[in-house]
Amino acid sequence: MERLIVFDSKKCISCHSCEIACQLENEVPAGVQLRWVKTHIEGEFPRSYVRAISVACFHCEDPSCVSACPTGALRKRSDGVVEHIQKRCIGCRYCIQSCPFHVPKFSPEEHIMRKCSFCIQRVEEGKSPACVAKCPTGALTYYPDGKHLLSSDFYGAKEHLHMVYRLDEKASKFGLPEPVPLNTVESYQIWRWVAGLLPGAAILFWLLKAEEKRQDDV
Amino acid sequence: MYEVAWGFLIALALYFGGISGGSFCFAVIASRRTGEAWRACAYGAAVLSPIALFLAVFMLVLDLGRKLYFWITITTINPVSPMSIGVWMLVLFGLVSLFFALCQIPRLPRIGWIRKLRSLLESHFTKYLEVIGLFLAVGVCIYTGVLLSVTSVPLWRNLFLPFLFLLSGLTTGFADGILSAQILSKRQTSEFLIEPVEFMRQKYRLILILYLLTLLLFCFWPLFTKDSARAGYALIGGWSGLIWWIGVVGIGIVVPIVYVFRKKVFSSQIFSRISVCVTIGGLLMRILILFVGQGAL
């Protein structure tokens, strides 16, 4: 089973129902949002129109936040959902810095990170996530096992994200990064260690050798 | 614009971590040489290392949302998380640097088990402490750079960051190690440290030039990339640029370079000035990188 939420930008009327439903369902403190609607205005007045997308955790196939988390508070489930185990979260905020979509938010009231949970408590009962259930236009759709439905022109489909977008404009116009970012924590890390350790070892070797040579001379 | 998730406490933690690693390296170099001055340096730097490390860890814990749950990081290992690797390095390095400092203290208090532990360490484990400690010291300096450079923050996503943090840690650690030796030796005159000071002056010539080159590569590299160019300009331009060029590059590196290349007779006082310069430069560098990276400056 590969859970999936699809957003259709043509159907979104920017009513923010998804935001409110998410806040209520997940008991999110004021000032923190797990789902939010991003809007931008296209064209010049009077021929201008508002475009909007609903953004939350993308539940990446290979999530940077899971790789970054030092306490195992984030884990990838077999159904594709990136789960946040709140009791293990220490509020270090490394996931916030690692997420390429800037999705996780720090909750000062709870002292931990919060992000979309895919309303796992609802979907495991056979319901759809709160944001999908309350969307009045069908811009958000939930598929309990929907991988096969996707065509490659969906934003995030090729990268196997579990929150994908059917966009009628370029993704960058909606503020989404293009191309879809990969897990930088794992893919970059080995080179960073090498770039630090190798010259570091060379400098130490030089310092210690110089000191030995000097002692020999004495 | 990004959320400022990490502030001054993290900048201080990165900074103290660097001092801790750098001063341990200096303590090992000093401990392998003979003479009163070198012994004082080994003692001063070896004692400074665990103190700076404690401050670094204290800042890290203080910055957590749930401070009393910091122990979860020690009961968990995520081998692909630089933070998890770093926490384990800090724990191990804390132990090694404490044991090493114990071996370097000239007059131990008359407590039986401490003296027994020291004689045990000195008879069997000195070499191991040095080798493992050096590896961990370099690791502690580097891991903060690795941790930042794999994030999604454009300014931090820079290959030169780990080496830059290492060089900054070594320069500040070496200088503060000598400063600590001056303070702990309780001598009226600090001129007895002239031999280690002269040694460090020779070594600083290359290290500071390397530091300057790495710093320039770090700040100019993003300008040639598509994703990080804006962040690069934010760092080296405007008010933050002013602090960067005057504080980090000028006071932190160029002034010490001028001092170490001058042909005049060198003294411990001059080295103290270098210590202050690299200390200010290292701290400003971390603050700027952290805040400009998060879009706060």
Short mmCIF file of C-alpha atoms in Angstrom, two decimals:
data_model
loop_
_atom_site.label_atom_id
_atom_site.label_comp_id
_atom_site.label_asym_id
_atom_site.label_seq_id
_atom_site.Cartn_x
_atom_site.Cartn_y
_atom_site.Cartn_z
CA MET A 1 0.00 0.00 0.00
CA GLU A 2 1.39 3.41 -1.01
CA ARG A 3 -0.73 6.25 0.32
CA LEU A 4 -0.96 9.33 -1.85
CA ILE A 5 -2.47 12.83 -1.81
CA VAL A 6 -2.87 14.61 -5.14
CA PHE A 7 -3.35 18.35 -5.42
CA ASP A 8 -4.91 19.87 -8.54
CA SER A 9 -4.08 23.58 -8.91
CA LYS A 10 -6.97 24.17 -11.35
CA LYS A 11 -9.52 23.26 -8.70
CA CYS A 12 -8.09 25.24 -5.76
CA ILE A 13 -10.07 28.37 -4.87
CA SER A 14 -7.77 29.37 -2.00
CA CYS A 15 -10.47 28.95 0.65
CA HIS A 16 -7.94 27.73 3.30
CA SER A 17 -10.36 24.96 4.46
CA CYS A 18 -7.50 22.45 4.34
CA GLU A 19 -5.47 24.61 6.72
CA ILE A 20 -8.29 24.89 9.26
CA ALA A 21 -9.18 21.20 9.06
CA CYS A 22 -5.55 20.27 9.64
CA GLN A 23 -5.21 22.61 12.63
CA LEU A 24 -8.33 21.20 14.27
CA GLU A 25 -7.66 17.53 13.56
CA ASN A 26 -4.07 17.61 14.77
CA GLU A 27 -4.56 20.06 17.67
CA VAL A 28 -1.85 22.34 16.38
CA PRO A 29 -1.03 25.35 18.62
CA ALA A 30 -1.67 28.83 17.28
CA GLY A 31 1.17 30.21 15.20
CA VAL A 32 2.21 26.82 13.80
CA GLN A 33 0.84 25.40 10.55
CA LEU A 34 1.25 21.88 9.29
CA ARG A 35 -0.56 22.71 6.04
CA TRP A 36 -0.80 26.12 4.48
CA VAL A 37 -2.06 27.69 1.26
CA LYS A 38 0.50 29.61 -0.78
CA THR A 39 -0.95 32.18 -3.15
CA HIS A 40 0.44 34.39 -5.86
CA ILE A 41 -1.17 36.85 -8.24
CA GLU A 42 -0.82 36.28 -11.98
CA GLY A 43 -1.17 38.96 -14.64
CA GLU A 44 -1.78 42.72 -14.46
CA PHE A 45 -4.89 44.39 -13.04
CA PRO A 46 -7.69 44.19 -14.16
CA ARG A 47 -6.79 40.88 -15.84
CA SER A 48 -5.19 39.42 -12.75
CA TYR A 49 -6.10 36.22 -10.97
CA VAL A 50 -5.02 34.44 -7.83
CA ARG A 51 -3.26 31.08 -8.07
CA ALA A 52 -2.87 28.93 -5.01
CA ILE A 53 -1.43 25.64 -3.85
CA SER A 54 -1.85 23.77 -0.61
CA VAL A 55 1.51 22.79 0.88
CA ALA A 56 2.40 20.28 3.60
CA CYS A 57 4.94 17.50 4.09
CA PHE A 58 5.70 15.82 0.75
CA HIS A 59 6.41 12.47 2.45
CA CYS A 60 9.51 12.00 0.27
CA GLU A 61 10.56 8.53 -0.83
CA ASP A 62 14.07 9.14 0.56
CA PRO A 63 13.53 11.90 3.13
CA SER A 64 16.38 14.18 4.26
CA CYS A 65 14.65 14.77 7.60
CA VAL A 66 14.69 11.06 8.48
CA SER A 67 18.40 10.88 7.65
CA ALA A 68 19.10 14.01 9.68
CA CYS A 69 17.12 13.18 12.83
CA PRO A 70 19.57 12.21 15.62
CA THR A 71 16.94 10.62 17.87
CA GLY A 72 14.93 8.46 15.48
CA ALA A 73 11.88 10.69 15.99
CA LEU A 74 11.27 10.61 12.24
CA ARG A 75 10.82 7.36 10.36
CA LYS A 76 9.66 6.23 6.95
CA ARG A 77 6.73 3.83 7.11
CA SER A 78 6.12 1.07 4.60
CA ASP A 79 3.00 2.89 3.32
CA GLY A 80 5.15 5.89 2.34
CA VAL A 81 4.21 8.16 5.22
CA VAL A 82 7.03 9.98 7.04
CA GLU A 83 5.99 9.56 10.64
CA HIS A 84 6.95 11.93 13.44
CA ILE A 85 7.15 10.24 16.84
CA GLN A 86 6.58 13.24 19.09
CA LYS A 87 7.78 11.66 22.34
CA ARG A 88 11.23 11.07 20.78
CA CYS A 89 11.57 14.61 19.42
CA ILE A 90 13.97 16.81 21.43
CA GLY A 91 13.41 19.98 19.40
CA CYS A 92 16.93 20.19 17.90
CA ARG A 93 15.47 21.59 14.65
CA TYR A 94 17.96 19.81 12.38
CA CYS A 95 15.06 18.44 10.30
CA ILE A 96 13.91 22.03 9.71
CA GLN A 97 17.32 22.87 8.22
CA SER A 98 17.48 19.65 6.22
CA CYS A 99 14.07 19.62 4.55
CA PRO A 100 14.42 20.95 0.98
CA PHE A 101 10.78 22.10 1.06
CA HIS A 102 11.11 23.92 4.42
CA VAL A 103 8.13 21.99 5.73
CA PRO A 104 8.82 21.09 9.39
CA LYS A 105 7.96 23.88 11.82
CA PHE A 106 9.11 24.37 15.39
CA SER A 107 6.31 24.67 17.91
CA PRO A 108 7.53 26.97 20.72
CA GLU A 109 4.57 26.00 22.88
CA GLU A 110 5.24 22.26 22.68
CA HIS A 111 9.06 22.65 22.36
CA ILE A 112 9.15 20.14 19.51
CA MET A 113 8.97 20.04 15.73
CA ARG A 114 5.58 19.55 14.07
CA LYS A 115 4.77 18.47 10.54
CA CYS A 116 1.98 16.82 8.56
CA SER A 117 1.27 13.35 9.93
CA PHE A 118 -0.85 12.34 6.90
CA CYS A 119 -3.62 12.17 9.55
CA ILE A 120 -2.46 8.63 10.15
CA GLN A 121 -5.03 8.24 12.95
CA ARG A 122 -7.79 8.84 10.36
CA VAL A 123 -6.39 6.95 7.37
CA GLU A 124 -5.80 3.82 9.44
CA GLU A 125 -9.55 3.87 10.21
CA GLY A 126 -10.24 3.97 6.49
CA LYS A 127 -11.02 7.70 6.37
CA SER A 128 -9.25 10.28 4.25
CA PRO A 129 -6.89 12.91 5.79
CA ALA A 130 -8.71 15.92 7.31
CA CYS A 131 -7.46 18.35 4.63
CA VAL A 132 -8.84 16.13 1.86
CA ALA A 133 -12.12 15.51 3.67
CA LYS A 134 -12.78 19.23 4.09
CA CYS A 135 -11.67 20.38 0.61
CA PRO A 136 -14.89 21.68 -0.98
CA THR A 137 -13.72 21.60 -4.61
CA GLY A 138 -11.86 18.32 -4.76
CA ALA A 139 -8.52 20.06 -5.28
CA LEU A 140 -7.07 17.62 -2.76
CA THR A 141 -7.69 13.93 -3.39
CA TYR A 142 -6.56 10.96 -1.33
CA TYR A 143 -5.66 7.55 -2.74
CA PRO A 144 -5.03 4.78 -0.19
CA ASP A 145 -3.00 2.93 -2.83
CA GLY A 146 -2.63 5.32 -5.69
CA LYS A 147 0.84 4.96 -7.13
CA HIS A 148 -0.42 3.39 -10.35
CA LEU A 149 -2.65 6.43 -11.04
CA LEU A 150 0.22 8.83 -11.50
CA SER A 151 1.54 10.12 -14.78
CA SER A 152 5.04 11.54 -14.95
CA ASP A 153 3.88 15.11 -15.56
CA PHE A 154 2.74 15.39 -11.93
CA TYR A 155 5.20 17.33 -9.78
CA GLY A 156 6.94 14.80 -7.58
CA ALA A 157 5.59 11.67 -9.30
CA LYS A 158 8.91 10.58 -10.78
CA GLU A 159 10.59 11.08 -7.41
CA HIS A 160 7.86 9.01 -5.69
CA LEU A 161 6.72 11.77 -3.35
CA HIS A 162 3.54 10.91 -1.50
CA MET A 163 2.07 14.39 -1.88
CA VAL A 164 2.10 15.21 -5.60
CA TYR A 165 0.88 18.17 -7.64
CA ARG A 166 -1.00 18.48 -10.89
CA LEU A 167 0.02 22.00 -11.88
CA ASP A 168 -1.20 24.08 -14.81
CA GLU A 169 1.88 26.29 -14.63
CA LYS A 170 5.57 25.83 -13.97
CA ALA A 171 6.28 24.57 -10.45
CA SER A 172 8.64 27.48 -9.78
CA LYS A 173 5.72 29.89 -10.16
CA PHE A 174 4.18 28.26 -7.11
CA GLY A 175 7.45 28.47 -5.20
CA LEU A 176 8.22 24.76 -5.52
CA PRO A 177 11.88 23.87 -6.10
CA GLU A 178 12.79 22.52 -9.54
CA PRO A 179 14.03 19.86 -10.06
CA VAL A 180 12.55 18.05 -7.09
CA PRO A 181 15.40 18.00 -4.51
CA LEU A 182 17.00 14.75 -3.41
CA ASN A 183 18.17 13.65 0.02
CA THR A 184 21.17 15.96 0.48
CA VAL A 185 22.00 14.64 3.95
CA GLU A 186 22.93 11.23 2.58
CA SER A 187 24.08 12.04 -0.93
CA TYR A 188 26.46 14.89 0.00
CA GLN A 189 27.72 13.69 3.33
CA ILE A 190 30.58 11.35 2.45
CA TRP A 191 32.28 14.03 0.32
CA ARG A 192 31.96 16.57 3.10
CA TRP A 193 33.70 14.23 5.54
CA VAL A 194 36.44 13.51 3.01
CA ALA A 195 36.83 17.25 2.26
CA GLY A 196 37.41 17.90 5.94
CA LEU A 197 39.24 14.82 7.16
CA LEU A 198 41.85 14.40 4.41
CA PRO A 199 43.37 17.89 4.53
CA GLY A 200 42.90 17.86 8.31
CA ALA A 201 44.94 14.67 8.63
CA ALA A 202 47.59 16.14 6.31
CA ILE A 203 47.94 19.26 8.47
CA LEU A 204 48.21 17.25 11.68
CA PHE A 205 50.75 14.90 10.08
CA TRP A 206 52.77 17.93 9.00
CA LEU A 207 52.64 19.48 12.47
CA LEU A 208 53.61 16.26 14.25
CA LYS A 209 56.34 15.40 11.73
CA ALA A 210 57.83 18.88 12.00
CA GLU A 211 57.90 18.51 15.74
CA GLU A 212 59.61 15.06 15.52
CA LYS A 213 62.20 16.39 13.04
CA ARG A 214 62.96 19.28 15.33
CA GLN A 215 63.45 16.94 18.24
CA ASP A 216 65.81 14.79 16.14
CA ASP A 217 67.83 17.90 15.27
CA VAL A 218 68.11 18.78 18.95
CA MET B 1 13.88 34.03 3.66
CA TYR B 2 14.21 31.09 6.04
CA GLU B 3 13.03 30.53 9.56
CA VAL B 4 15.83 31.34 12.04
CA ALA B 5 15.88 27.99 13.75
CA TRP B 6 19.42 28.21 15.11
CA GLY B 7 20.67 31.32 16.89
CA PHE B 8 23.56 32.54 19.04
CA LEU B 9 23.66 29.45 21.25
CA ILE B 10 24.44 27.26 18.25
CA ALA B 11 27.05 29.77 17.00
CA LEU B 12 28.73 29.58 20.43
CA ALA B 13 28.48 25.78 20.45
CA LEU B 14 30.21 25.57 17.05
CA TYR B 15 32.84 27.99 18.28
CA PHE B 16 33.62 26.24 21.57
CA GLY B 17 33.68 22.88 19.77
CA GLY B 18 36.38 24.26 17.46
CA ILE B 19 38.44 25.61 20.38
CA SER B 20 38.16 22.28 22.15
CA GLY B 21 39.39 20.25 19.15
CA GLY B 22 42.14 22.73 18.28
CA SER B 23 43.49 23.03 21.81
CA PHE B 24 43.58 19.22 22.18
CA CYS B 25 45.71 18.98 19.01
CA PHE B 26 48.04 21.61 20.42
CA ALA B 27 48.18 19.81 23.77
CA VAL B 28 49.29 16.60 22.02
CA ILE B 29 51.96 18.45 20.03
CA ALA B 30 53.19 20.15 23.21
CA SER B 31 53.14 16.96 25.30
CA ARG B 32 55.52 15.25 22.87
CA ARG B 33 58.20 17.86 23.46
CA THR B 34 60.43 18.46 26.45
CA GLY B 35 61.07 21.56 28.52
CA GLU B 36 59.19 23.61 31.05
CA ALA B 37 57.53 25.85 28.47
CA TRP B 38 56.15 22.93 26.48
CA ARG B 39 54.92 21.22 29.63
CA ALA B 40 53.07 24.41 30.59
CA CYS B 41 51.53 24.52 27.10
CA ALA B 42 50.49 20.87 27.24
CA TYR B 43 48.88 21.50 30.62
CA GLY B 44 47.17 24.74 29.59
CA ALA B 45 45.81 23.40 26.30
CA ALA B 46 44.85 19.99 27.72
CA VAL B 47 42.81 21.63 30.50
CA LEU B 48 41.20 24.09 28.10
CA SER B 49 39.99 21.32 25.77
CA PRO B 50 37.42 19.60 28.07
CA ILE B 51 36.29 22.97 29.49
CA ALA B 52 35.56 24.31 25.99
CA LEU B 53 33.89 21.01 25.10
CA PHE B 54 31.68 21.20 28.16
CA LEU B 55 30.66 24.74 27.17
CA ALA B 56 29.89 23.56 23.62
CA VAL B 57 27.69 20.71 24.85
CA PHE B 58 26.05 23.01 27.40
CA MET B 59 25.12 25.47 24.64
CA LEU B 60 23.78 22.64 22.48
CA VAL B 61 21.60 21.29 25.27
CA LEU B 62 20.43 24.79 26.19
CA ASP B 63 19.28 25.32 22.61
CA LEU B 64 17.12 22.18 22.52
CA GLY B 65 13.36 22.53 22.68
CA ARG B 66 13.15 19.74 25.27
CA LYS B 67 16.43 20.14 27.15
CA LEU B 68 15.88 17.35 29.66
CA TYR B 69 15.45 14.80 26.85
CA PHE B 70 18.95 15.33 25.40
CA TRP B 71 19.85 11.83 26.59
CA ILE B 72 17.77 10.33 23.76
CA THR B 73 20.60 11.34 21.38
CA ILE B 74 23.00 9.16 23.39
CA THR B 75 20.73 6.14 23.43
CA THR B 76 20.18 6.33 19.67
CA ILE B 77 22.59 5.98 16.77
CA ASN B 78 21.62 7.17 13.32
CA PRO B 79 24.77 6.46 11.30
CA VAL B 80 23.69 8.73 8.43
CA SER B 81 22.91 11.73 10.64
CA PRO B 82 25.89 14.09 11.09
CA MET B 83 24.26 15.28 14.32
CA SER B 84 24.06 11.76 15.71
CA ILE B 85 27.67 11.05 14.66
CA GLY B 86 28.66 14.38 16.18
CA VAL B 87 26.97 13.67 19.51
CA TRP B 88 28.82 10.38 19.78
CA MET B 89 32.09 12.09 18.88
CA LEU B 90 31.44 14.71 21.58
CA VAL B 91 30.78 12.03 24.19
CA LEU B 92 33.89 10.01 23.31
CA PHE B 93 36.05 13.09 22.87
CA GLY B 94 34.84 14.39 26.23
CA LEU B 95 36.13 11.25 27.94
CA VAL B 96 39.42 11.17 26.03
CA SER B 97 40.14 14.87 26.56
CA LEU B 98 39.38 14.54 30.29
CA PHE B 99 41.73 11.55 30.63
CA PHE B 100 44.38 13.35 28.62
CA ALA B 101 44.05 16.47 30.78
CA LEU B 102 44.39 14.28 33.87
CA CYS B 103 47.74 13.06 32.55
CA GLN B 104 48.99 16.61 31.93
CA ILE B 105 48.12 18.23 35.27
CA PRO B 106 51.42 18.75 37.12
CA ARG B 107 50.11 18.59 40.71
CA LEU B 108 47.14 16.34 41.26
CA PRO B 109 45.00 16.61 44.40
CA ARG B 110 45.65 13.93 47.01
CA ILE B 111 42.72 11.74 46.06
CA GLY B 112 43.63 8.10 45.78
CA TRP B 113 41.51 6.96 42.86
CA ILE B 114 42.47 9.96 40.72
CA ARG B 115 46.18 9.22 41.21
CA LYS B 116 45.61 5.53 40.49
CA LEU B 117 43.68 6.36 37.33
CA ARG B 118 46.46 8.65 36.18
CA SER B 119 49.20 6.10 36.74
CA LEU B 120 47.11 3.51 34.89
CA LEU B 121 46.55 5.87 31.97
CA GLU B 122 50.22 6.87 31.84
CA SER B 123 51.51 3.33 31.99
CA HIS B 124 49.28 1.83 29.30
CA PHE B 125 47.12 4.26 27.41
CA THR B 126 49.04 7.48 26.64
CA LYS B 127 49.64 6.59 22.98
CA TYR B 128 46.03 5.45 22.50
CA LEU B 129 44.72 8.62 24.11
CA GLU B 130 46.85 10.71 21.76
CA VAL B 131 45.91 8.88 18.55
CA ILE B 132 42.19 8.42 19.31
CA GLY B 133 42.02 11.91 20.75
CA LEU B 134 43.58 13.51 17.66
CA PHE B 135 41.15 11.66 15.40
CA LEU B 136 38.19 12.73 17.54
CA ALA B 137 39.48 16.31 17.90
CA VAL B 138 39.61 16.70 14.12
CA GLY B 139 36.20 15.02 13.92
CA VAL B 140 34.70 17.43 16.47
CA CYS B 141 36.03 20.41 14.48
CA ILE B 142 34.77 19.02 11.18
CA TYR B 143 31.41 17.55 12.10
CA THR B 144 29.78 20.95 12.62
CA GLY B 145 30.82 21.89 9.09
CA VAL B 146 29.51 18.60 7.70
CA LEU B 147 26.28 19.03 9.67
CA LEU B 148 25.62 22.44 8.14
CA SER B 149 26.86 21.64 4.65
CA VAL B 150 24.39 18.81 3.97
CA THR B 151 21.30 20.88 4.83
CA SER B 152 19.01 22.60 2.35
CA VAL B 153 20.29 26.08 3.28
CA PRO B 154 22.03 27.38 0.13
CA LEU B 155 24.87 29.26 1.87
CA TRP B 156 25.80 26.31 4.05
CA ARG B 157 25.66 23.76 1.22
CA ASN B 158 29.35 24.34 0.58
CA LEU B 159 32.11 21.76 0.19
CA PHE B 160 34.68 24.02 1.88
CA LEU B 161 32.74 24.50 5.11
CA PRO B 162 34.10 21.45 7.04
CA PHE B 163 37.71 22.34 6.27
CA LEU B 164 37.05 26.01 7.03
CA PHE B 165 35.68 25.11 10.46
CA LEU B 166 38.67 22.82 11.06
CA LEU B 167 41.19 25.56 10.22
CA SER B 168 39.31 28.06 12.35
CA GLY B 169 39.18 25.55 15.22
CA LEU B 170 42.91 24.80 14.93
CA THR B 171 43.98 28.46 14.84
CA THR B 172 41.76 29.49 17.76
CA GLY B 173 42.54 26.31 19.70
CA PHE B 174 46.32 26.69 19.30
CA ALA B 175 46.24 30.38 20.23
CA ASP B 176 43.88 29.92 23.16
CA GLY B 177 45.96 26.94 24.30
CA ILE B 178 49.01 29.20 24.64
CA LEU B 179 46.87 31.87 26.30
CA SER B 180 45.60 29.27 28.76
CA ALA B 181 49.20 28.18 29.45
CA GLN B 182 50.14 31.78 30.22
CA ILE B 183 47.26 32.12 32.66
CA LEU B 184 47.76 28.75 34.39
CA SER B 185 51.54 29.04 34.71
CA LYS B 186 51.09 32.00 37.09
CA ARG B 187 54.43 33.44 36.01
CA GLN B 188 55.08 37.16 36.29
CA THR B 189 56.69 37.14 32.87
CA SER B 190 55.25 35.19 29.97
CA GLU B 191 58.55 35.22 28.05
CA PHE B 192 59.37 31.69 29.18
CA LEU B 193 56.83 30.54 26.58
CA ILE B 194 58.89 32.00 23.75
CA GLU B 195 59.91 28.60 22.31
CA PRO B 196 56.36 27.28 21.77
CA VAL B 197 55.27 30.73 20.65
CA GLU B 198 58.05 30.85 18.03
CA PHE B 199 57.16 27.31 16.92
CA MET B 200 53.52 28.26 16.51
CA ARG B 201 54.50 31.41 14.67
CA GLN B 202 56.31 29.30 12.04
CA LYS B 203 53.36 26.94 11.72
CA TYR B 204 50.80 29.74 11.68
CA ARG B 205 52.38 31.14 8.52
CA LEU B 206 51.08 28.24 6.46
CA ILE B 207 47.91 27.58 8.46
CA LEU B 208 46.70 31.19 8.29
CA ILE B 209 47.39 31.46 4.55
CA LEU B 210 45.48 28.19 4.06
CA TYR B 211 42.70 29.55 6.29
CA LEU B 212 42.47 32.74 4.23
CA LEU B 213 42.38 30.82 0.93
CA THR B 214 39.71 28.43 2.22
CA LEU B 215 37.65 31.34 3.53
CA LEU B 216 37.85 33.11 0.15
CA LEU B 217 36.92 29.90 -1.66
CA PHE B 218 34.02 29.44 0.76
CA CYS B 219 32.58 32.91 0.19
CA PHE B 220 33.22 33.23 -3.56
CA TRP B 221 32.27 29.70 -4.60
CA PRO B 222 28.50 30.25 -4.12
CA LEU B 223 28.62 33.22 -6.52
CA PHE B 224 29.30 30.81 -9.38
CA THR B 225 26.43 28.48 -8.54
CA LYS B 226 22.80 28.89 -9.51
CA ASP B 227 21.23 28.04 -6.16
CA SER B 228 23.56 29.77 -3.72
CA ALA B 229 24.56 32.97 -5.55
CA ARG B 230 22.03 35.13 -3.72
CA ALA B 231 23.12 33.79 -0.36
CA GLY B 232 26.76 34.34 -1.33
CA TYR B 233 26.14 37.99 -2.17
CA ALA B 234 24.22 38.41 1.10
CA LEU B 235 27.28 37.19 3.00
CA ILE B 236 29.91 39.36 1.33
CA GLY B 237 27.79 42.43 0.61
CA GLY B 238 25.85 44.95 2.71
CA TRP B 239 26.20 45.20 6.47
CA SER B 240 26.99 41.54 6.91
CA GLY B 241 29.69 41.94 4.25
CA LEU B 242 31.19 44.80 6.22
CA ILE B 243 31.46 42.61 9.33
CA TRP B 244 32.72 39.73 7.18
CA TRP B 245 35.55 41.67 5.53
CA ILE B 246 36.58 43.76 8.53
CA GLY B 247 35.87 41.35 11.39
CA VAL B 248 36.37 37.87 9.99
CA VAL B 249 38.91 38.46 7.21
CA GLY B 250 40.65 41.61 8.49
CA ILE B 251 40.88 41.15 12.25
CA GLY B 252 40.55 37.36 12.25
CA ILE B 253 43.10 36.47 9.56
CA VAL B 254 44.94 39.37 7.89
CA VAL B 255 46.12 41.05 11.12
CA PRO B 256 47.49 37.72 12.50
CA ILE B 257 49.16 37.06 9.12
CA VAL B 258 50.87 40.46 9.30
CA TYR B 259 52.05 39.67 12.84
CA VAL B 260 53.49 36.23 12.03
CA PHE B 261 55.28 37.40 8.88
CA ARG B 262 56.91 40.43 10.52
CA LYS B 263 60.64 39.93 10.91
CA LYS B 264 60.77 41.63 14.29
CA VAL B 265 61.53 39.54 17.36
CA PHE B 266 58.38 37.77 18.40
CA SER B 267 57.02 37.78 21.94
CA SER B 268 54.26 36.12 23.93
CA GLN B 269 52.46 39.46 24.14
CA ILE B 270 52.20 39.58 20.36
CA PHE B 271 50.91 36.04 20.38
CA SER B 272 48.27 37.06 22.92
CA ARG B 273 47.12 39.71 20.47
CA ILE B 274 46.96 37.06 17.75
CA SER B 275 44.87 34.91 20.11
CA VAL B 276 42.39 37.72 20.62
CA CYS B 277 42.23 38.42 16.86
CA VAL B 278 41.61 34.81 15.76
CA THR B 279 39.14 34.33 18.62
CA ILE B 280 37.08 37.36 17.54
CA GLY B 281 37.34 36.35 13.87
CA GLY B 282 36.32 32.74 14.52
CA LEU B 283 33.28 33.73 16.56
CA LEU B 284 32.14 36.37 14.07
CA MET B 285 32.57 33.91 11.21
CA ARG B 286 30.27 31.36 12.81
CA ILE B 287 27.66 33.96 13.76
CA LEU B 288 27.61 35.39 10.24
CA ILE B 289 27.49 32.04 8.48
CA LEU B 290 24.68 30.89 10.74
CA PHE B 291 22.54 34.02 10.55
CA VAL B 292 23.12 35.00 6.92
CA GLY B 293 22.47 31.39 5.92
CA GLN B 294 19.07 31.54 7.58
CA GLY B 295 18.24 34.85 5.94
CA ALA B 296 18.38 36.83 9.17
CA LEU B 297 21.02 39.37 8.08
#
